[in-house]
Every structure is written in structure tokens, then in C-alpha cells.
Coordinates of C-alpha atoms (C1' of nucleotides) in Angstrom, one line a residue:
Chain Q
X17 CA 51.4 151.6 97.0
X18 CA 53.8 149.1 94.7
X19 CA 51.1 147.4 92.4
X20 CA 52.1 149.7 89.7
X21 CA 55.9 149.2 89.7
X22 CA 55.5 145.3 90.4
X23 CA 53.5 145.6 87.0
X24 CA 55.9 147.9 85.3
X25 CA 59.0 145.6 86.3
X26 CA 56.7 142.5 85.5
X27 CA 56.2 144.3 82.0
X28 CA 60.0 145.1 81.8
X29 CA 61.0 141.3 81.5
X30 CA 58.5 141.2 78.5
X31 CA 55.2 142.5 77.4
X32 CA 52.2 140.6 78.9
X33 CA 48.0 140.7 79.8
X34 CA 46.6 141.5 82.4
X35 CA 45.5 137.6 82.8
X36 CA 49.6 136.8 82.3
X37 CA 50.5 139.1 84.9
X38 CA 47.6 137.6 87.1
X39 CA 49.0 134.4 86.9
X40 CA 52.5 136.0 87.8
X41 CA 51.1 137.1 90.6
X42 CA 50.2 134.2 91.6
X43 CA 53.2 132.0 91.0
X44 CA 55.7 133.8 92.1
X45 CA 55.8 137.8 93.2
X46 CA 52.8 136.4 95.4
X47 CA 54.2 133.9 97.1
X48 CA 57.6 135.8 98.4
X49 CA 56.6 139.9 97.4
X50 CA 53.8 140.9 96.8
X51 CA 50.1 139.6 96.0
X52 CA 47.4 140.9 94.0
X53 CA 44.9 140.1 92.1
X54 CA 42.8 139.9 88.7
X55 CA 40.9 142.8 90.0
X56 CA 43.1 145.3 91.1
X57 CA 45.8 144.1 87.9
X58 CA 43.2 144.9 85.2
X59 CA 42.4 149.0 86.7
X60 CA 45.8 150.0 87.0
X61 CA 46.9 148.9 83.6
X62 CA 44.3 150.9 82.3
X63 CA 46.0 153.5 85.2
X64 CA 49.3 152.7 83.7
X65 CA 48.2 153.1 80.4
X66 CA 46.5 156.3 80.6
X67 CA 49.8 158.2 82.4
X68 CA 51.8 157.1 79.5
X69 CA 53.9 154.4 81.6
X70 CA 52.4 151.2 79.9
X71 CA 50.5 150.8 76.5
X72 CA 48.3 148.3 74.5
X73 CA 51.1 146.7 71.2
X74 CA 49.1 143.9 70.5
X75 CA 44.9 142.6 70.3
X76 CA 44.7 138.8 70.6
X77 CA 41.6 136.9 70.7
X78 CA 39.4 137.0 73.5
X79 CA 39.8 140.9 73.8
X80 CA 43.1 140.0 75.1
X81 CA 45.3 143.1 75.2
X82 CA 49.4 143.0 75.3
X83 CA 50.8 145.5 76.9
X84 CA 54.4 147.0 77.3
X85 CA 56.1 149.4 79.2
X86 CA 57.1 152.5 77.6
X87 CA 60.0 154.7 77.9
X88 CA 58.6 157.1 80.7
X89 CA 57.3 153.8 82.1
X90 CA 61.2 152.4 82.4
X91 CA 62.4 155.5 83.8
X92 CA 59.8 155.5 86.1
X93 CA 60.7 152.0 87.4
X94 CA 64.1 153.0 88.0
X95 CA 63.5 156.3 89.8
X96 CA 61.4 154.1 92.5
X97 CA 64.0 150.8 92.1
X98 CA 66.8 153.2 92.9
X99 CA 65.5 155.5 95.3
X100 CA 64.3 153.2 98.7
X101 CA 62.6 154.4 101.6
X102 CA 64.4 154.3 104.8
X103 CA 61.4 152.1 106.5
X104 CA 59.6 149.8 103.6
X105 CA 55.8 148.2 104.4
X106 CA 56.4 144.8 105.5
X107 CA 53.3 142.9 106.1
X108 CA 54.0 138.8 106.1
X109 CA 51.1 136.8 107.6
X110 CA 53.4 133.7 108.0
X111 CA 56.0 135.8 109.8
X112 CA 53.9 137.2 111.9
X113 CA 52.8 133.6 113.3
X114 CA 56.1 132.8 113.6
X115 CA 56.8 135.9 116.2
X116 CA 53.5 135.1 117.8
X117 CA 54.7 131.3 118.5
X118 CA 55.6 131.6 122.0
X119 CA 52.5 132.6 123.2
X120 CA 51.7 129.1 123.2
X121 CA 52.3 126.3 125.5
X122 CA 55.7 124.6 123.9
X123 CA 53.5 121.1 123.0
X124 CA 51.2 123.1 121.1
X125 CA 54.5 125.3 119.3
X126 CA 55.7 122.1 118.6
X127 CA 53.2 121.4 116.2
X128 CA 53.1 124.0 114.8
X129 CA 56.8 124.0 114.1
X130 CA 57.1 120.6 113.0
X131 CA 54.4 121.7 110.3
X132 CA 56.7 124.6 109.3
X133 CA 59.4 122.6 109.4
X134 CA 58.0 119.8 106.6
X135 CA 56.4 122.0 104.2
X136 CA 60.0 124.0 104.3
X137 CA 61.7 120.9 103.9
X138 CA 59.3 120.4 101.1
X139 CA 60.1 124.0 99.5
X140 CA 63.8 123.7 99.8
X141 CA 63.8 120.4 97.7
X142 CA 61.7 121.9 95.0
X143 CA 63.7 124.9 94.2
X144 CA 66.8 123.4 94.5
X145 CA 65.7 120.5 91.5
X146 CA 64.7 123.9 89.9
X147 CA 67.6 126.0 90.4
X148 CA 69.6 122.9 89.0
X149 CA 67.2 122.4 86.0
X150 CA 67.9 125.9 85.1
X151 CA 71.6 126.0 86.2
X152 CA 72.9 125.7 82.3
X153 CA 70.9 128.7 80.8
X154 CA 72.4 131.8 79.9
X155 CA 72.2 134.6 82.4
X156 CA 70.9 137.4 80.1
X157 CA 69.1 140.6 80.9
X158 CA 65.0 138.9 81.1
X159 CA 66.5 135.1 82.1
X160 CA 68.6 136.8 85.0
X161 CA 65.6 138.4 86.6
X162 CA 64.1 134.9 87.3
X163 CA 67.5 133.1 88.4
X164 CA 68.3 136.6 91.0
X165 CA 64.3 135.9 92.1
X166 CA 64.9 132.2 92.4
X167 CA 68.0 132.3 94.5
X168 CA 66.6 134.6 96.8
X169 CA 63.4 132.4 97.4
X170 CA 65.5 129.5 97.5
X171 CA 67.7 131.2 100.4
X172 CA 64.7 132.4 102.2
X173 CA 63.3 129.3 102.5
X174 CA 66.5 127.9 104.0
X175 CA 66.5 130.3 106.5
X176 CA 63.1 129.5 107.5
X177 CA 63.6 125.9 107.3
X178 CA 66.8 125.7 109.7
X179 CA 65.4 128.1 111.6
X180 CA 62.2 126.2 112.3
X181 CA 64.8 123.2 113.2
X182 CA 66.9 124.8 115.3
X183 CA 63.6 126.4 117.1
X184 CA 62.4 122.3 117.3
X185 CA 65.8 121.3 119.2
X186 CA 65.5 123.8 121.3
X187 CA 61.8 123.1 122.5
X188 CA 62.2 119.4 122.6
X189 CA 65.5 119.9 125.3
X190 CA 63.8 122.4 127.1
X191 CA 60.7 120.2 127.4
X192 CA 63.2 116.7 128.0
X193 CA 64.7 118.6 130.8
X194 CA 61.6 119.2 132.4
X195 CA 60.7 115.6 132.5
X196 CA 64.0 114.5 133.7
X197 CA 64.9 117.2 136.4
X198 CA 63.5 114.6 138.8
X199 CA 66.5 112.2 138.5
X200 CA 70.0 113.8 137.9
Chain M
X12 CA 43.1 140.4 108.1
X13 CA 46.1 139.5 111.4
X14 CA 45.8 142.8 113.7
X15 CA 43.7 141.7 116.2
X16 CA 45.5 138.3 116.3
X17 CA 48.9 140.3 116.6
X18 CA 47.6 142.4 118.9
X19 CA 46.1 139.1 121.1
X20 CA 49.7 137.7 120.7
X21 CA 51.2 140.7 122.4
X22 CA 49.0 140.9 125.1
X23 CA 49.6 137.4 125.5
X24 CA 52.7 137.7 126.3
X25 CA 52.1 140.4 129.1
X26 CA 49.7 143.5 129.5
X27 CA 50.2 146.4 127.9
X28 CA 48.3 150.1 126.9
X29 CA 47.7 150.7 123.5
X30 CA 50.1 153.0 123.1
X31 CA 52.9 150.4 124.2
X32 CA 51.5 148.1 121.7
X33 CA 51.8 151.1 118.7
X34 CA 56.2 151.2 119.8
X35 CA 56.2 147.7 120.0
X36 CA 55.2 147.6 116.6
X37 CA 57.3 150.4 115.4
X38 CA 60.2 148.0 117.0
X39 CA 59.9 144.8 116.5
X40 CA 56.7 143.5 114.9
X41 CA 56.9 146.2 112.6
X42 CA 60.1 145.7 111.3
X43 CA 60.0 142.0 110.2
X44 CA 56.4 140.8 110.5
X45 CA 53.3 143.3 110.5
X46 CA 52.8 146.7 110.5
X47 CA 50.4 149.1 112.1
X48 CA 49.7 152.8 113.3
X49 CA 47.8 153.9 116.3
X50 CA 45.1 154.6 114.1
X51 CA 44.5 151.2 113.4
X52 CA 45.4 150.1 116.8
X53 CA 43.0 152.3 119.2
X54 CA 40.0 151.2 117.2
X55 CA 40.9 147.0 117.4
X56 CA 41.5 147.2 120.7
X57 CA 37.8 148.7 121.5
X58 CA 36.8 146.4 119.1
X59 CA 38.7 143.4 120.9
X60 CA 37.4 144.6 124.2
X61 CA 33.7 144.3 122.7
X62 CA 34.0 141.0 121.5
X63 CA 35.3 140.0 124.8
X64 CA 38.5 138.9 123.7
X65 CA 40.6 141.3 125.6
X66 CA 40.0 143.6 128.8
X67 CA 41.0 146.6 130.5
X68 CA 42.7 145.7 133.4
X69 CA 44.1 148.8 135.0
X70 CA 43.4 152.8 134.0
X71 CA 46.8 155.0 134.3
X72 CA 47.6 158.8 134.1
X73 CA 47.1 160.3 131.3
X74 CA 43.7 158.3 130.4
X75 CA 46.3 155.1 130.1
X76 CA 44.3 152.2 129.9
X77 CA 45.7 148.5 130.0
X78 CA 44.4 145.8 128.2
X79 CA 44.9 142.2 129.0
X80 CA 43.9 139.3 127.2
X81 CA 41.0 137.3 128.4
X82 CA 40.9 133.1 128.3
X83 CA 39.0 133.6 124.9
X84 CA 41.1 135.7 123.3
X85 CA 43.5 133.0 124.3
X86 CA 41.3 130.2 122.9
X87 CA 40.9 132.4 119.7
X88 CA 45.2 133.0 119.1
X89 CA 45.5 129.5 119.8
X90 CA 43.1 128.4 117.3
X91 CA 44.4 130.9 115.0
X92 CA 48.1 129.8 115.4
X93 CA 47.1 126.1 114.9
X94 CA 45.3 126.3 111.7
X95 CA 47.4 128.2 109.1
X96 CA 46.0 128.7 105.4
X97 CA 47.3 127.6 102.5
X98 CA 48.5 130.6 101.3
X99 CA 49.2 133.3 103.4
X100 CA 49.4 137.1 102.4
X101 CA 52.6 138.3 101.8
X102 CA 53.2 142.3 100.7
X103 CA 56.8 142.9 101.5
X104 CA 57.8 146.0 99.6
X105 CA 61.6 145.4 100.1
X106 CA 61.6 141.7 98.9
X107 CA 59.4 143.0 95.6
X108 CA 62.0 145.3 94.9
X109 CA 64.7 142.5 95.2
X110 CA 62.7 140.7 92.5
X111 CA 62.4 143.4 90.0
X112 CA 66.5 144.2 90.0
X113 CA 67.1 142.4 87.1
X114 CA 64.9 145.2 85.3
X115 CA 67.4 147.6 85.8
X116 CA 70.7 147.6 83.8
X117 CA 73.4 145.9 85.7
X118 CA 75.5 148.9 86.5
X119 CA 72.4 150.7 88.2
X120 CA 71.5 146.8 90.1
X121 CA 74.6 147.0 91.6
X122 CA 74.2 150.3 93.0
X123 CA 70.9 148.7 95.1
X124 CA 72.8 145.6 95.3
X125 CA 75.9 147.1 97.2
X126 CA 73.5 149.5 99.5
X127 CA 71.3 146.5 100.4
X128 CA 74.9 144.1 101.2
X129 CA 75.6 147.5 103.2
X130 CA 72.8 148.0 105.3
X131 CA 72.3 143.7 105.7
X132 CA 76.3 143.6 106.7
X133 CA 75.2 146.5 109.5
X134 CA 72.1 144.4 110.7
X135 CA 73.7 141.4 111.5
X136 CA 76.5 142.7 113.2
X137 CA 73.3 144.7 115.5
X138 CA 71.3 141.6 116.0
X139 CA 74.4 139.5 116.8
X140 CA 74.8 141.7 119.2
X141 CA 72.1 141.6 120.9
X142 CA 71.9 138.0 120.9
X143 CA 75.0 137.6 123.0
X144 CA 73.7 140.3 125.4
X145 CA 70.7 138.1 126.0
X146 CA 72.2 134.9 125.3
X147 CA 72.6 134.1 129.4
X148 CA 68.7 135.2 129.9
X149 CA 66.3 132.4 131.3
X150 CA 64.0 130.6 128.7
X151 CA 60.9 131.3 130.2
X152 CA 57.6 131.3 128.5
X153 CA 57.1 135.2 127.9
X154 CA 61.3 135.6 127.3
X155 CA 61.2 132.9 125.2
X156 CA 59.2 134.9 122.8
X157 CA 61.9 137.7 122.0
X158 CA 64.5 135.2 121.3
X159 CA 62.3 132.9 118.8
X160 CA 61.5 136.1 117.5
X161 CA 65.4 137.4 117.3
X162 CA 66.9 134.5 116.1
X163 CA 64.4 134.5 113.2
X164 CA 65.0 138.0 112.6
X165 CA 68.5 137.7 112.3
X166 CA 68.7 134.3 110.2
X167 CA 66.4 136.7 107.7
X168 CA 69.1 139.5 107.9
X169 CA 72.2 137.2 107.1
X170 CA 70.1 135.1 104.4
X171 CA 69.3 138.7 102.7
X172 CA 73.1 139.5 103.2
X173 CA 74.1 136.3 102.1
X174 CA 71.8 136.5 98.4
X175 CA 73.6 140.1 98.0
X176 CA 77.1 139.2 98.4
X177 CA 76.0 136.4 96.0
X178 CA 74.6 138.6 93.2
X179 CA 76.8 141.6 93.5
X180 CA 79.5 139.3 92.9
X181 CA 77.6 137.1 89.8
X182 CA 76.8 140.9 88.2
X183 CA 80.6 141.9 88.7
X184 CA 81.4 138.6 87.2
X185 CA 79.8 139.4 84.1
X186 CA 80.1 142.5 83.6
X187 CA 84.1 141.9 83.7
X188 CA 83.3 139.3 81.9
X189 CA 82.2 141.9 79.3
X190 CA 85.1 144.1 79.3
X191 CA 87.6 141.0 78.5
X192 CA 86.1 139.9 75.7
X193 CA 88.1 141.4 73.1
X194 CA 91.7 140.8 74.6
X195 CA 91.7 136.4 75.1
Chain S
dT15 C1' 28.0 119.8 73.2
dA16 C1' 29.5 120.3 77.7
dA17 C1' 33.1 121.6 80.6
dT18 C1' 37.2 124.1 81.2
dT19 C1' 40.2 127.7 80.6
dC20 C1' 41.0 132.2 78.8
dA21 C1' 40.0 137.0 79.4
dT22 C1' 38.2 141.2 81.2
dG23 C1' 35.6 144.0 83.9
dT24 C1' 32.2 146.6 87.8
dA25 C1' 30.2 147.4 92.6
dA26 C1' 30.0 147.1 97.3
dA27 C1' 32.2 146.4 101.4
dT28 C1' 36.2 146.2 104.1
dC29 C1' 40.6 147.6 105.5
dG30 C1' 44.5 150.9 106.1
dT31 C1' 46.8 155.4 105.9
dT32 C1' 47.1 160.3 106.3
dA33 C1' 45.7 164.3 108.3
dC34 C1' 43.6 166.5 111.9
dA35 C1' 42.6 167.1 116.9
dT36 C1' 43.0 167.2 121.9
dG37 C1' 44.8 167.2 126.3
dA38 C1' 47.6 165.4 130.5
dT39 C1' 52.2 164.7 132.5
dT40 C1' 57.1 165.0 132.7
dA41 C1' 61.6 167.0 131.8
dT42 C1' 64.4 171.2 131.0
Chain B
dA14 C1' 57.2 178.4 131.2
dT15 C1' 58.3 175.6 127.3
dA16 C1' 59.1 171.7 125.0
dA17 C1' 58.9 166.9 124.6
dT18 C1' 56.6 162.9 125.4
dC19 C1' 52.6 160.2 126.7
dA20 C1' 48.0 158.9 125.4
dT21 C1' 43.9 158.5 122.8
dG22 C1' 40.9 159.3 119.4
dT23 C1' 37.9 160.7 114.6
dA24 C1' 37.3 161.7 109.6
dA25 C1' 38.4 161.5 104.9
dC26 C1' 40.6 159.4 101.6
dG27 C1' 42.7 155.7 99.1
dA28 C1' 43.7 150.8 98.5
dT29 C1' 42.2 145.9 98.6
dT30 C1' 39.1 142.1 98.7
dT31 C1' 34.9 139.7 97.7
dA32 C1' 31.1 138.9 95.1
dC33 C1' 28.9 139.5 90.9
dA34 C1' 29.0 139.4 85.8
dT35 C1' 29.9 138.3 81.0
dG36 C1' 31.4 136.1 77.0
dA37 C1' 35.0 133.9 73.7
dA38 C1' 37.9 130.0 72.6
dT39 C1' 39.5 125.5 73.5
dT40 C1' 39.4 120.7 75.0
dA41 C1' 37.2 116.3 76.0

DNA sequence: TAATTCATGTAAATCGTTACATGATTAT
DNA sequence: ATAATCATGTAACGATTTACATGAATTA
């Protein structure tokens, strides 16, 4: 159970709402660590809040409510940042098709494949114009967490992406040498 | 919800009990893709056996029973592999705590930092491994699926390796930086 | 003033984990 | 004989998702 100290670390950068965090969630931590949303976000503030690791500095309209992490709530963070479990969850829906792959025929893979490869193609392009955008900025405590969190997404989807090519090449010759093994 | 399509994806690849599935995922799947305990298994596979999707094939000592899957649990993986959605659910508890290391003050980052360079370093040098044992291996269908499988696995590990070697070095950068400051 | 976005919540249903439970076979 | 491993399950609890619900503020 991480939703709490993905909200605590969120809240660490800078205080936020529970619809700010939401749309976090959804822009980044989702897409690469973890997802979650509006409805399990708003409980466990009020969790977080009530155990003394998060609280309410600031009303805005709307009812919206700014919270920040607290003392205990910092120390908490980095009891759990510093202390890893052996085996961690890992549960990646887009992995997992990957490793099922080969239990289809290689025309159908290919598809697949070639789909994995554009969109990746697609990715790398977009965070490298944003890695280079953001290249000149100071590399201060809140600024670095988003340029570590960049680089890593940026070097995750290059591994996918020349992965997926290399897993292309491989298919295409195996499938060319099946149509030529008639004439050598 | 990608049990029962993992589960179809093993047994596509060849027969197996359920408790061959449960160490296949404590192995492999587990480890990089999608988790799941017996607990979880037993059930889908009754379930998957119901909906006709799968089928005991053969009843062992023990109360051992195989399951194969059946041409529509075929047609079902295959449909599931060939239309992905737009987002797909990601919960990685290990890449989340990658992305909230900049909450922590650099000298305690590091600390992570260094163990995770450690423990990538070791994984590589593992997987490489086992790559060149099975390097010479035929590229059949059902092999084939390992070594998709392993050579994505291992791109994962050195791009992870690669990102910590990159930040531990950024953070020792600065942090030097910091020390030099008064004496130009 | 109508539509959109901001902002927060609850309830029911589903899904997953932990703890509990049992017994057969094989290895020492 | 004893321990380890193989093999399968159920029940209770906790976490997550989906659907439902509401209203304030802003933009067109």
C-alpha cells in the first residue's frame, strides 16, 4: 500500500489539493509509477491528515483545501524511502503484454510491435523536446524532483522503444528466412 | 483486470498445473510484469475452466491437475493482445519510489541511489549471463517467448542502472559543488 | 445563461492479500 | 520417522474501481 507515501512525497515538492494531486496522478506518477484516483486521493488525505502526517494550511474557494506535509509526515516518508523491501509489487499491464507476445503467431506480433514501436518513437521525441526545454533551469531541491522523474521516464521509454525495434528485426529475418529457405 | 489473460498466455505457451503457474510467477512474470499468489491463481483457473477458456487436460499425484488452453481462450489472448487501451495500469512500487527521491535531502538520495546502482550493476551481469547461455537455443515459437521476454528484462535492468549512475553522479556533482564554493 | 472546469465526496461492487487449513508424496 | 516440498483450497480483511452525487466558480 504506497498511495499514502506517493501523496506525502507529492506534498513534499509543495503543498497541494486533493484535485492538484489528482491531476498529478494523472500526468505523471500514473503514467510510469503508480495510478490512482480522485476517489481514493480525497480518503486518505483525510487519513493522512487525521495521523498527524499531512494537514489542511490553506481554504480556497470551492471548499478547496491545501494541504502540506508535516514534520512526522517527512520523517515518515523517509523511513519508507530509505528502507526498501527485498521483493517490491510490480504490476505493469503494458509489460505484461509484452512478455505475453510470443504467444502469438509472428504476423500478428508484428503488429503489435510495430504499434509499440511508433507510439515509443512518439514518446522518446516528446520528452527529449522537454528535457531540452528545461535543460537551463536550476537543479534545486522541488525542480530536481521533476528533472530525476523526467530522465528516468525518458530512459525508460528508450529502452522500450529499441527494444521493440530490435524485437521487429528479429521477427522480420526469422519470417524472410522462412520464405526464402526454398532457394539458397 | 490481466490475470486470466496472463494466466492464458502461459498456458499458451505449454500446459501447466496451477501450482507451476504460481513459481512461474514468483520467477519471471512476477518480477518484471504481474504479480500473483496462489490465492488468486486457484480460483481464475476454475473460473477460466468455466468459461471454457482453458481445460484440464491431465490429473497428476497429489490432486495435480493440468490445464491447457482451449482455441477460445486462444481467440480471447489474441484479441486481448491486439487491442491495447489507451492507458494502461501501471503500479510499480519501485519506479514510484525512484520518483519521490528528490524528497529526500541529497545525502540520504544517495544512499538509495548507490544501493539501487548496486543491486542494477548485479542484475545485469545475471541476465547477461544467461543470455549467452541461451544465446545458441533455437527460435521456436514457445522458446521464443523467454528470450523476448529476457531481452526486455534486461534492457529494463541496464536502463534503471544506467539513470543511477546518471544521478548519483549529478547529486555528487553538486553537492561538491557545494563544498567549493567558498575557496574559487 | 449555458457549458465547462474546479472541487469534493459516498456507496456498492470488485479485486487482491493475508491468514488459515489440509493432505499427499518425496527426500533424508 | 521426520522434514521438506508438492498441491490445492477457503474466509476475512483491506484496497481499488465504478457509479452516483453535488455544488461553486469560471469561460464563452
Amino acid at each position: 500500500m504506497s498511495l499514502p507515501h506517493a501523496l506525502l512525497g507529492l506534498l513534499a515538492v509543495r503543498p497541494r489539493s486533493g484535485y492538484e494531486l489528482t491531476k498529478a496522478f494523472e500526468r505523471d506518477l500514473g503514467r510510469y509509477a503508480w495510478q490512482a484516483g480522485h476517489t481514493s486521493i480525497y480518503p486518505e488525505l483525510n487519513r493522512l491528515a487525521g495521523a498527524g502526517l499531512a494537514e489542511v494550511t490553506h481554504e480556497g474557494p470551492r471548499g478547496a483545501r491545501t494541504y502540506a506535509v508535516t514534520p512526522a509526515g517527512r520523517a515518515e516518508l523517509r523511513t519508507w524511502l530509505l528502507t526498501p523491501p527485498k521483493q517490491a509489487k510490480v504490476r505493469n499491464e503494458q509489460v505484461l503484454r509484452m512478455f505475453l507476445l510470443s504467444a502469438l503467431d509472428p504476423a500478428d506480433a508484428l503488429v503489435v510491435l510495430r504499434r509499440i514501436a511508433e507510439s515509443t518513437d512518439q514518446g522518446v521525441t516528446e520528452l527529449r523536446k522537454i528535457r531540452e526545454e528545461h535543460a537551463a533551469a536550476p537543479v534545486t531541491g522541488a525542480e530536481g524532483f521533476g528533472q530525476l522523474a523526467a530522465e528516468y521516464g525518458l530512459r525508460q521509454y528508450e529502452a522500450v522503444r529499441g527494444w521493440a525495434h530490435w524485437a521487429i528485426e528479429r521477427l522480420e529475418r526469422e519470417q524472410g528466412a522462412d520464405g526464402a529457405a526454398e532457394n539458397p
